[in-house]
mmCIF file of C-alpha atoms and ligand atoms in Angstrom:
data_model
loop_
_atom_site.group_PDB
_atom_site.id
_atom_site.type_symbol
_atom_site.label_atom_id
_atom_site.label_comp_id
_atom_site.label_asym_id
_atom_site.label_seq_id
_atom_site.Cartn_x
_atom_site.Cartn_y
_atom_site.Cartn_z
ATOM 1 C CA MET A 1 -13.260 101.171 39.440
ATOM 2 C CA LYS A 2 -15.905 99.607 41.632
ATOM 3 C CA TYR A 3 -18.424 102.363 42.360
ATOM 4 C CA SER A 4 -19.491 105.609 40.704
ATOM 5 C CA VAL A 5 -21.703 108.057 42.583
ATOM 6 C CA ILE A 6 -23.467 110.662 40.436
ATOM 7 C CA ALA A 7 -24.924 113.875 41.853
ATOM 8 C CA PRO A 8 -26.661 116.377 39.514
ATOM 9 C CA ILE A 9 -26.140 119.917 40.748
ATOM 10 C CA TYR A 10 -28.064 123.055 39.937
ATOM 11 C CA ASN A 11 -27.291 125.924 42.319
ATOM 12 C CA GLU A 12 -26.573 123.830 45.401
ATOM 13 C CA VAL A 13 -23.625 125.822 46.728
ATOM 14 C CA GLU A 14 -24.613 125.385 50.364
ATOM 15 C CA ASN A 15 -25.147 121.638 50.049
ATOM 16 C CA ILE A 16 -22.036 120.586 48.157
ATOM 17 C CA PRO A 17 -19.522 120.511 51.088
ATOM 18 C CA GLU A 18 -21.849 118.404 53.231
ATOM 19 C CA LEU A 19 -22.704 116.175 50.266
ATOM 20 C CA SER A 20 -19.094 115.409 49.477
ATOM 21 C CA ARG A 21 -18.257 114.936 53.149
ATOM 22 C CA ARG A 22 -21.035 112.415 53.719
ATOM 23 C CA VAL A 23 -20.570 110.576 50.428
ATOM 24 C CA ARG A 24 -16.858 110.264 51.166
ATOM 25 C CA ALA A 25 -17.486 108.971 54.681
ATOM 26 C CA VAL A 26 -19.919 106.350 53.418
ATOM 27 C CA MET A 27 -17.916 105.230 50.397
ATOM 28 C CA GLU A 28 -14.752 104.861 52.431
ATOM 29 C CA GLN A 29 -16.550 102.209 54.482
ATOM 30 C CA THR A 30 -16.833 100.011 51.388
ATOM 31 C CA GLY A 31 -13.046 99.714 51.155
ATOM 32 C CA GLU A 32 -13.293 99.756 47.344
ATOM 33 C CA VAL A 33 -12.183 102.186 44.639
ATOM 34 C CA TRP A 34 -14.863 104.768 43.910
ATOM 35 C CA GLU A 35 -15.492 108.110 42.220
ATOM 36 C CA LEU A 36 -17.954 110.940 42.820
ATOM 37 C CA LEU A 37 -19.189 112.589 39.623
ATOM 38 C CA LEU A 38 -20.474 116.081 40.303
ATOM 39 C CA VAL A 39 -22.451 117.212 37.259
ATOM 40 C CA ASP A 40 -22.872 120.963 37.232
ATOM 41 C CA ASP A 41 -26.080 121.722 35.337
ATOM 42 C CA GLY A 42 -25.362 125.355 34.531
ATOM 43 C CA SER A 43 -25.211 126.661 38.094
ATOM 44 C CA THR A 44 -24.922 130.405 38.586
ATOM 45 C CA ASP A 45 -24.342 130.586 42.345
ATOM 46 C CA GLY A 46 -20.699 129.536 42.557
ATOM 47 C CA SER A 47 -21.391 125.787 42.697
ATOM 48 C CA THR A 48 -19.193 125.402 39.613
ATOM 49 C CA GLU A 49 -16.103 126.845 41.279
ATOM 50 C CA GLN A 50 -16.792 124.810 44.375
ATOM 51 C CA ILE A 51 -16.954 121.602 42.352
ATOM 52 C CA GLN A 52 -13.676 122.445 40.618
ATOM 53 C CA GLN A 53 -12.089 123.222 43.973
ATOM 54 C CA LEU A 54 -13.220 119.890 45.428
ATOM 55 C CA ALA A 55 -11.865 118.041 42.399
ATOM 56 C CA GLU A 56 -8.489 119.673 42.879
ATOM 57 C CA GLU A 57 -8.334 118.605 46.502
ATOM 58 C CA ASP A 58 -9.556 115.057 45.921
ATOM 59 C CA PRO A 59 -8.878 113.198 42.650
ATOM 60 C CA ARG A 60 -11.840 110.914 43.358
ATOM 61 C CA VAL A 61 -14.149 113.856 42.700
ATOM 62 C CA VAL A 62 -14.801 114.121 38.950
ATOM 63 C CA PRO A 63 -16.278 117.377 37.625
ATOM 64 C CA VAL A 64 -18.595 117.452 34.615
ATOM 65 C CA ILE A 65 -19.490 121.059 33.830
ATOM 66 C CA PHE A 66 -22.346 121.951 31.461
ATOM 67 C CA ALA A 67 -22.345 125.001 29.214
ATOM 68 C CA ARG A 68 -25.836 125.896 30.470
ATOM 69 C CA ASN A 69 -28.794 124.440 32.334
ATOM 70 C CA PHE A 70 -29.977 121.326 30.502
ATOM 71 C CA GLY A 71 -32.193 119.878 33.212
ATOM 72 C CA HIS A 72 -31.959 117.284 35.934
ATOM 73 C CA GLN A 73 -32.506 114.175 33.802
ATOM 74 C CA ILE A 74 -29.891 115.260 31.268
ATOM 75 C CA ALA A 75 -27.408 116.012 34.059
ATOM 76 C CA VAL A 76 -27.859 112.484 35.403
ATOM 77 C CA THR A 77 -27.454 111.144 31.863
ATOM 78 C CA ALA A 78 -24.113 112.910 31.512
ATOM 79 C CA GLY A 79 -23.058 111.378 34.822
ATOM 80 C CA LEU A 80 -23.962 107.928 33.503
ATOM 81 C CA ASP A 81 -22.015 108.603 30.297
ATOM 82 C CA TYR A 82 -18.846 109.518 32.150
ATOM 83 C CA SER A 83 -19.137 106.979 34.965
ATOM 84 C CA ARG A 84 -16.641 104.130 35.049
ATOM 85 C CA GLY A 85 -17.828 102.073 38.021
ATOM 86 C CA GLU A 86 -19.086 98.502 37.964
ATOM 87 C CA ALA A 87 -22.033 99.791 39.969
ATOM 88 C CA VAL A 88 -23.390 103.312 39.541
ATOM 89 C CA ILE A 89 -25.411 105.191 42.154
ATOM 90 C CA ILE A 90 -27.524 108.277 41.405
ATOM 91 C CA ILE A 91 -28.163 110.583 44.332
ATOM 92 C CA ASP A 92 -29.674 114.077 44.738
ATOM 93 C CA ALA A 93 -27.247 116.796 45.760
ATOM 94 C CA ASP A 94 -29.583 118.374 48.322
ATOM 95 C CA LEU A 95 -29.143 115.446 50.746
ATOM 96 C CA GLN A 96 -32.790 114.480 50.583
ATOM 97 C CA ASP A 97 -31.437 111.053 49.740
ATOM 98 C CA PRO A 98 -29.252 110.132 52.746
ATOM 99 C CA PRO A 99 -25.875 108.901 51.439
ATOM 100 C CA GLU A 100 -25.845 106.269 54.209
ATOM 101 C CA VAL A 101 -28.610 104.406 52.318
ATOM 102 C CA MET A 102 -26.083 103.744 49.536
ATOM 103 C CA LEU A 103 -24.689 100.935 51.695
ATOM 104 C CA ASP A 104 -28.088 99.209 51.617
ATOM 105 C CA LEU A 105 -28.223 99.606 47.843
ATOM 106 C CA ILE A 106 -24.721 98.164 47.521
ATOM 107 C CA ALA A 107 -25.638 95.217 49.756
ATOM 108 C CA LYS A 108 -28.516 94.290 47.423
ATOM 109 C CA TRP A 109 -26.291 94.665 44.375
ATOM 110 C CA ARG A 110 -23.852 92.236 45.970
ATOM 111 C CA GLU A 111 -26.717 89.787 46.326
ATOM 112 C CA GLY A 112 -27.021 89.869 42.543
ATOM 113 C CA TYR A 113 -29.651 92.513 41.772
ATOM 114 C CA GLN A 114 -28.837 94.754 38.825
ATOM 115 C CA VAL A 115 -31.173 97.635 39.592
ATOM 116 C CA VAL A 116 -31.716 98.587 43.237
ATOM 117 C CA TYR A 117 -34.085 101.529 43.538
ATOM 118 C CA ALA A 118 -34.756 103.383 46.775
ATOM 119 C CA VAL A 119 -38.431 103.734 47.709
ATOM 120 C CA ARG A 120 -39.531 106.690 49.814
ATOM 121 C CA SER A 121 -41.374 105.236 52.769
ATOM 122 C CA LYS A 122 -41.614 108.688 54.312
ATOM 123 C CA ARG A 123 -41.022 112.190 53.031
ATOM 124 C CA GLU A 124 -40.015 115.028 55.255
ATOM 125 C CA GLY A 125 -40.117 118.758 54.757
ATOM 126 C CA GLU A 126 -42.128 118.713 51.523
ATOM 127 C CA SER A 127 -45.075 120.937 50.784
ATOM 128 C CA LEU A 128 -48.562 119.420 50.686
ATOM 129 C CA PHE A 129 -48.710 120.487 47.042
ATOM 130 C CA LYS A 130 -45.569 118.504 46.227
ATOM 131 C CA LEU A 131 -46.795 115.428 48.082
ATOM 132 C CA PHE A 132 -50.164 115.618 46.332
ATOM 133 C CA THR A 133 -48.795 116.149 42.822
ATOM 134 C CA ALA A 134 -46.247 113.379 43.360
ATOM 135 C CA ALA A 135 -48.945 110.959 44.538
ATOM 136 C CA VAL A 136 -51.173 111.746 41.544
ATOM 137 C CA PHE A 137 -48.213 111.556 39.157
ATOM 138 C CA TYR A 138 -46.985 108.135 40.250
ATOM 139 C CA ARG A 139 -50.471 106.681 40.191
ATOM 140 C CA LEU A 140 -51.233 108.116 36.765
ATOM 141 C CA ILE A 141 -47.958 106.783 35.373
ATOM 142 C CA GLN A 142 -48.675 103.380 36.865
ATOM 143 C CA ARG A 143 -52.069 103.379 35.169
ATOM 144 C CA ILE A 144 -51.339 104.537 31.665
ATOM 145 C CA THR A 145 -47.833 103.356 30.842
ATOM 146 C CA ASP A 146 -46.732 99.910 29.734
ATOM 147 C CA VAL A 147 -43.776 99.725 32.091
ATOM 148 C CA ASN A 148 -44.402 98.913 35.714
ATOM 149 C CA ILE A 149 -42.707 101.895 37.309
ATOM 150 C CA PRO A 150 -42.476 101.423 41.074
ATOM 151 C CA MET A 151 -44.531 103.845 43.156
ATOM 152 C CA ASP A 152 -42.675 106.541 45.055
ATOM 153 C CA ALA A 153 -39.244 105.624 43.784
ATOM 154 C CA GLY A 154 -37.171 108.554 42.566
ATOM 155 C CA ASP A 155 -33.877 108.608 40.753
ATOM 156 C CA PHE A 156 -32.028 107.535 43.896
ATOM 157 C CA ARG A 157 -30.899 104.086 42.766
ATOM 158 C CA LEU A 158 -28.005 101.789 42.049
ATOM 159 C CA MET A 159 -27.512 100.308 38.601
ATOM 160 C CA ASP A 160 -25.145 97.628 37.457
ATOM 161 C CA ARG A 161 -22.724 98.400 34.611
ATOM 162 C CA SER A 162 -24.702 96.124 32.265
ATOM 163 C CA VAL A 163 -27.804 98.275 32.839
ATOM 164 C CA VAL A 164 -25.895 101.553 32.539
ATOM 165 C CA ASN A 165 -24.453 100.439 29.201
ATOM 166 C CA VAL A 166 -27.942 99.786 27.863
ATOM 167 C CA LEU A 167 -29.210 103.145 29.163
ATOM 168 C CA ASN A 168 -26.228 104.907 27.603
ATOM 169 C CA SER A 169 -27.191 103.502 24.245
ATOM 170 C CA MET A 170 -30.709 104.963 24.556
ATOM 171 C CA ARG A 171 -30.129 108.516 23.368
ATOM 172 C CA GLU A 172 -33.710 109.814 23.505
ATOM 173 C CA ARG A 173 -33.863 113.500 24.361
ATOM 174 C CA HIS A 174 -36.924 113.653 26.567
ATOM 175 C CA ARG A 175 -35.714 111.370 29.239
ATOM 176 C CA PHE A 176 -37.531 109.797 32.133
ATOM 177 C CA LEU A 177 -34.757 107.770 33.709
ATOM 178 C CA ARG A 178 -36.816 106.013 36.329
ATOM 179 C CA GLY A 179 -38.987 104.659 33.513
ATOM 180 C CA MET A 180 -36.067 103.804 31.264
ATOM 181 C CA SER A 181 -34.248 101.915 33.988
ATOM 182 C CA VAL A 182 -37.336 99.755 34.544
ATOM 183 C CA TRP A 183 -37.998 99.313 30.837
ATOM 184 C CA VAL A 184 -34.615 97.595 30.329
ATOM 185 C CA GLY A 185 -35.607 94.703 32.594
ATOM 186 C CA PHE A 186 -32.862 92.838 34.506
ATOM 187 C CA LYS A 187 -33.181 91.800 38.146
ATOM 188 C CA GLN A 188 -34.698 94.703 40.066
ATOM 189 C CA ILE A 189 -35.542 95.279 43.696
ATOM 190 C CA GLY A 190 -36.596 98.165 45.941
ATOM 191 C CA VAL A 191 -35.122 99.258 49.254
ATOM 192 C CA GLU A 192 -37.150 101.473 51.578
ATOM 193 C CA TYR A 193 -35.739 104.676 53.036
ATOM 194 C CA GLU A 194 -36.927 107.842 54.700
ATOM 195 C CA ARG A 195 -36.567 110.842 52.451
ATOM 196 C CA ALA A 196 -35.165 113.739 54.438
ATOM 197 C CA ALA A 197 -35.897 117.413 54.026
ATOM 198 C CA ARG A 198 -33.676 119.512 51.760
ATOM 199 C CA LEU A 199 -30.532 120.491 53.666
ATOM 200 C CA SER A 200 -30.488 124.032 52.328
ATOM 201 C CA GLY A 201 -31.974 126.121 49.540
ATOM 202 C CA GLU A 202 -35.192 125.760 47.601
ATOM 203 C CA THR A 203 -36.459 123.048 45.284
ATOM 204 C CA LYS A 204 -35.068 123.373 41.760
ATOM 205 C CA TYR A 205 -38.268 121.863 40.409
ATOM 206 C CA PRO A 206 -40.785 124.678 39.999
ATOM 207 C CA LEU A 207 -44.217 123.831 38.595
ATOM 208 C CA ARG A 208 -43.030 124.498 35.029
ATOM 209 C CA LYS A 209 -40.288 121.866 35.302
ATOM 210 C CA MET A 210 -42.625 119.447 37.068
ATOM 211 C CA ILE A 211 -45.105 119.669 34.171
ATOM 212 C CA LYS A 212 -42.354 119.105 31.615
ATOM 213 C CA PHE A 213 -41.057 116.171 33.642
ATOM 214 C CA ALA A 214 -44.537 114.626 33.849
ATOM 215 C CA SER A 215 -45.256 115.084 30.146
ATOM 216 C CA ASP A 216 -41.884 113.574 29.212
ATOM 217 C CA ALA A 217 -42.711 110.607 31.401
ATOM 218 C CA ILE A 218 -46.161 110.142 29.892
ATOM 219 C CA THR A 219 -45.301 110.722 26.229
ATOM 220 C CA GLY A 220 -42.145 108.653 26.578
ATOM 221 C CA PHE A 221 -43.936 105.579 27.818
ATOM 222 C CA SER A 222 -47.541 105.781 26.672
ATOM 223 C CA TYR A 223 -49.805 106.474 23.701
ATOM 224 C CA PHE A 224 -52.761 106.872 26.005
ATOM 225 C CA PRO A 225 -53.188 110.639 25.477
ATOM 226 C CA LEU A 226 -53.357 110.060 21.709
ATOM 227 C CA GLN A 227 -56.043 107.464 22.221
ATOM 228 C CA VAL A 228 -58.041 109.814 24.422
ATOM 229 C CA ALA A 229 -58.865 111.880 21.321
ATOM 230 C CA MET A 230 -60.294 108.783 19.675
ATOM 231 C CA TYR A 231 -62.368 107.853 22.724
ATOM 232 C CA LEU A 232 -63.730 111.390 22.958
ATOM 233 C CA GLY A 233 -64.568 111.209 19.241
ATOM 234 C CA PHE A 234 -66.484 107.973 19.708
ATOM 235 C CA VAL A 235 -68.334 109.357 22.708
ATOM 236 C CA SER A 236 -69.437 112.565 20.982
ATOM 237 C CA ALA A 237 -70.340 110.714 17.772
ATOM 238 C CA GLY A 238 -72.367 108.296 19.907
ATOM 239 C CA ILE A 239 -74.153 111.101 21.700
ATOM 240 C CA SER A 240 -75.043 112.836 18.441
ATOM 241 C CA ILE A 241 -76.376 109.628 16.876
ATOM 242 C CA LEU A 242 -78.603 109.151 19.913
ATOM 243 C CA ALA A 243 -79.562 112.824 20.001
ATOM 244 C CA ILE A 244 -80.707 113.174 16.390
ATOM 245 C CA PRO A 245 -83.818 110.937 16.636
ATOM 246 C CA VAL A 246 -84.591 112.379 20.081
ATOM 247 C CA VAL A 247 -84.551 115.941 18.752
ATOM 248 C CA ILE A 248 -86.653 114.964 15.715
ATOM 249 C CA ALA A 249 -89.197 113.220 17.901
ATOM 250 C CA LEU A 250 -89.394 116.159 20.305
ATOM 251 C CA ARG A 251 -89.820 118.585 17.440
ATOM 252 C CA LEU A 252 -92.604 116.476 15.843
ATOM 253 C CA ALA A 253 -94.310 116.338 19.218
ATOM 254 C CA GLY A 254 -94.345 120.155 19.233
ATOM 255 C CA SER A 255 -91.694 120.675 21.958
ATOM 256 C CA GLN A 256 -89.739 123.951 22.093
ATOM 257 C CA ALA A 257 -86.738 122.300 23.795
ATOM 258 C CA PHE A 258 -84.122 122.729 21.061
ATOM 259 C CA PHE A 259 -85.178 126.091 19.642
ATOM 260 C CA GLY A 260 -82.753 128.949 19.836
ATOM 261 C CA GLN A 261 -79.009 129.298 19.508
ATOM 262 C CA ALA A 262 -77.901 128.428 23.054
ATOM 263 C CA SER A 263 -77.898 124.662 22.628
ATOM 264 C CA ALA A 264 -76.169 124.885 19.240
ATOM 265 C CA LEU A 265 -73.560 127.237 20.663
ATOM 266 C CA ILE A 266 -72.802 124.964 23.603
ATOM 267 C CA ALA A 267 -72.393 121.945 21.327
ATOM 268 C CA VAL A 268 -70.089 123.846 18.963
ATOM 269 C CA LEU A 269 -67.932 125.232 21.770
ATOM 270 C CA PHE A 270 -67.690 121.837 23.438
ATOM 271 C CA LEU A 271 -66.569 120.101 20.267
ATOM 272 C CA GLY A 272 -64.232 122.967 19.406
ATOM 273 C CA GLY A 273 -62.619 122.576 22.809
ATOM 274 C CA VAL A 274 -62.246 118.840 22.446
ATOM 275 C CA GLN A 275 -60.680 119.297 19.008
ATOM 276 C CA LEU A 276 -58.206 121.890 20.212
ATOM 277 C CA ILE A 277 -57.165 119.723 23.152
ATOM 278 C CA SER A 278 -56.657 116.772 20.801
ATOM 279 C CA LEU A 279 -54.575 118.949 18.505
ATOM 280 C CA GLY A 280 -52.502 120.060 21.475
ATOM 281 C CA ILE A 281 -51.851 116.444 22.460
ATOM 282 C CA LEU A 282 -50.824 115.644 18.889
ATOM 283 C CA GLY A 283 -48.557 118.696 19.044
ATOM 284 C CA GLU A 284 -46.836 117.381 22.167
ATOM 285 C CA TYR A 285 -45.907 114.162 20.394
ATOM 286 C CA ILE A 286 -44.973 115.868 17.128
ATOM 287 C CA GLY A 287 -42.766 118.399 18.912
ATOM 288 C CA ARG A 288 -40.915 115.564 20.574
ATOM 289 C CA LEU A 289 -40.563 113.747 17.258
ATOM 290 C CA TYR A 290 -39.105 116.931 15.792
ATOM 291 C CA ASP A 291 -36.645 117.256 18.656
ATOM 292 C CA GLU A 292 -35.478 113.680 18.119
ATOM 293 C CA ALA A 293 -35.183 114.247 14.362
ATOM 294 C CA LYS A 294 -32.899 117.237 14.827
ATOM 295 C CA GLY A 295 -30.443 114.948 16.586
ATOM 296 C CA ARG A 296 -28.703 117.676 18.542
ATOM 297 C CA PRO A 297 -26.353 116.618 21.341
ATOM 298 C CA LEU A 298 -28.138 115.940 24.617
ATOM 299 C CA TYR A 299 -25.821 118.323 26.432
ATOM 300 C CA ILE A 300 -22.738 120.441 25.917
ATOM 301 C CA VAL A 301 -19.853 120.263 28.362
ATOM 302 C CA THR A 302 -17.201 122.872 28.971
ATOM 303 C CA GLU A 303 -15.239 120.566 31.235
ATOM 304 C CA ALA A 304 -15.336 116.785 31.557
ATOM 305 C CA PRO A 305 -12.959 113.856 31.950
ATOM 306 C CA GLN A 306 -11.485 112.233 28.872
ATOM 307 C CA SER A 307 -13.747 109.432 27.847
ATOM 308 C CA GLU A 308 -13.275 106.449 25.555
ATOM 309 C CA ASN A 309 -17.021 106.144 25.427
ATOM 310 C CA SER A 310 -17.956 106.787 21.792
ATOM 311 C CA ILE A 311 -21.469 107.910 22.756
ATOM 312 C CA VAL A 312 -20.036 110.719 24.829
ATOM 313 C CA ARG A 313 -17.732 111.914 22.101
ATOM 314 C CA GLN A 314 -20.637 111.913 19.730
ATOM 315 C CA ALA A 315 -22.842 113.686 22.221
ATOM 316 C CA SER A 316 -20.483 116.373 23.413
HETATM 317 N N1 LIG B 1 -31.246 119.626 39.397
HETATM 318 C C1 LIG B 1 -30.469 119.779 38.253
HETATM 319 N N2 LIG B 1 -30.954 120.538 37.213
HETATM 320 C C2 LIG B 1 -32.174 121.160 37.255
HETATM 321 C C3 LIG B 1 -32.968 120.972 38.432
HETATM 322 C C4 LIG B 1 -32.480 120.190 39.465
HETATM 323 O O1 LIG B 1 -29.373 119.245 38.163
HETATM 324 O O2 LIG B 1 -32.548 121.834 36.290
HETATM 325 C C5 LIG B 1 -30.719 118.809 40.513
HETATM 326 C C6 LIG B 1 -30.741 119.482 41.868
HETATM 327 O O3 LIG B 1 -29.577 120.247 42.095
HETATM 328 C C7 LIG B 1 -30.844 118.301 42.815
HETATM 329 C C8 LIG B 1 -31.646 117.292 42.029
HETATM 330 O O4 LIG B 1 -31.562 117.694 40.649
HETATM 331 O O5 LIG B 1 -29.595 117.735 43.107
HETATM 332 C C9 LIG B 1 -33.086 117.233 42.469
HETATM 333 O O6 LIG B 1 -33.666 118.535 42.407
HETATM 334 P P1 LIG B 1 -34.558 119.109 43.576
HETATM 335 O O7 LIG B 1 -34.029 118.688 44.891
HETATM 336 O O8 LIG B 1 -34.721 120.585 43.370
HETATM 337 O O9 LIG B 1 -35.950 118.386 43.284
HETATM 338 P P2 LIG B 1 -37.004 117.904 44.384
HETATM 339 O O10 LIG B 1 -36.255 117.074 45.379
HETATM 340 O O11 LIG B 1 -37.566 119.135 44.985
HETATM 341 O O12 LIG B 1 -37.990 117.114 43.585
HETATM 342 MG MG1 LIG B 2 -34.665 117.706 46.420
#
């Protein structure tokens, strides 16, 4: 098997026929053996039946059906687990990533690159809010993590089998694949493309999922938030050391400046707030540690191809 194309699907019933049509048209141009893994992430709108139907009509379509919604990154992970291609391409099911760009990714792979990620040079049909949060997110990640995650590159990418095998051995639960696929190293390159508008339906990334995604990315690749508590501690300790002699001097000079409860109250509330925030940050990391310790499977499938991959058997 030369190529595997993975599309995570969560309630994309209107997009699936067009997706499979365009992916097929593009992949046929390569003249190689390929498969299209459609990972159903607990859809409730009939996408599941549609995927099964497509698989019956075309043996190159491989269904992976989840028992419930596990999330986008986990759906892609399952696709990687079950993929058999020498090169694996991840693509969104809503056709925001034009399948035609896959040929550019493949061309770079043929030149010898092992990770070819697609960079959004332009984004169409996205809300200002989405554009803004995405811009802030990528810049923040760039700043505070140790891996050099390319700006404005999503999960639309091609990975060589050697990279996929490494990723498949990384079974962390809170996954940020675009970070993980950079972290592994290898020869990487970006290819620019214009991100289209969603063909049909609404984004499956509401604010709640975006926040979870961002915190997985940050906690997965950085200790910076933990260090923030320490910096804040140093700053407030510093301020108080400076403030004590100042207050004493003012008091000796007969000033009324620090009489009354207001200033004490403000200081107590401020520090209380800082402490609670620090606790919350600790909690984020500890909760993730706890999740890893439980060692539950990353996902549960109700239907998937037979796999010799021991990780998959263990995981599902
Ligand atoms: N998706 C998924 N599970 C989820 C949310 C999204 O499999 O819980 C899929 C979705 O069907 C799509 C891809 O992930 O193929 C990207 O989602 P979406 O287009 O909603 O994100 P956006 O492009 O708005 O960031
Ligand atoms: Mg989309």
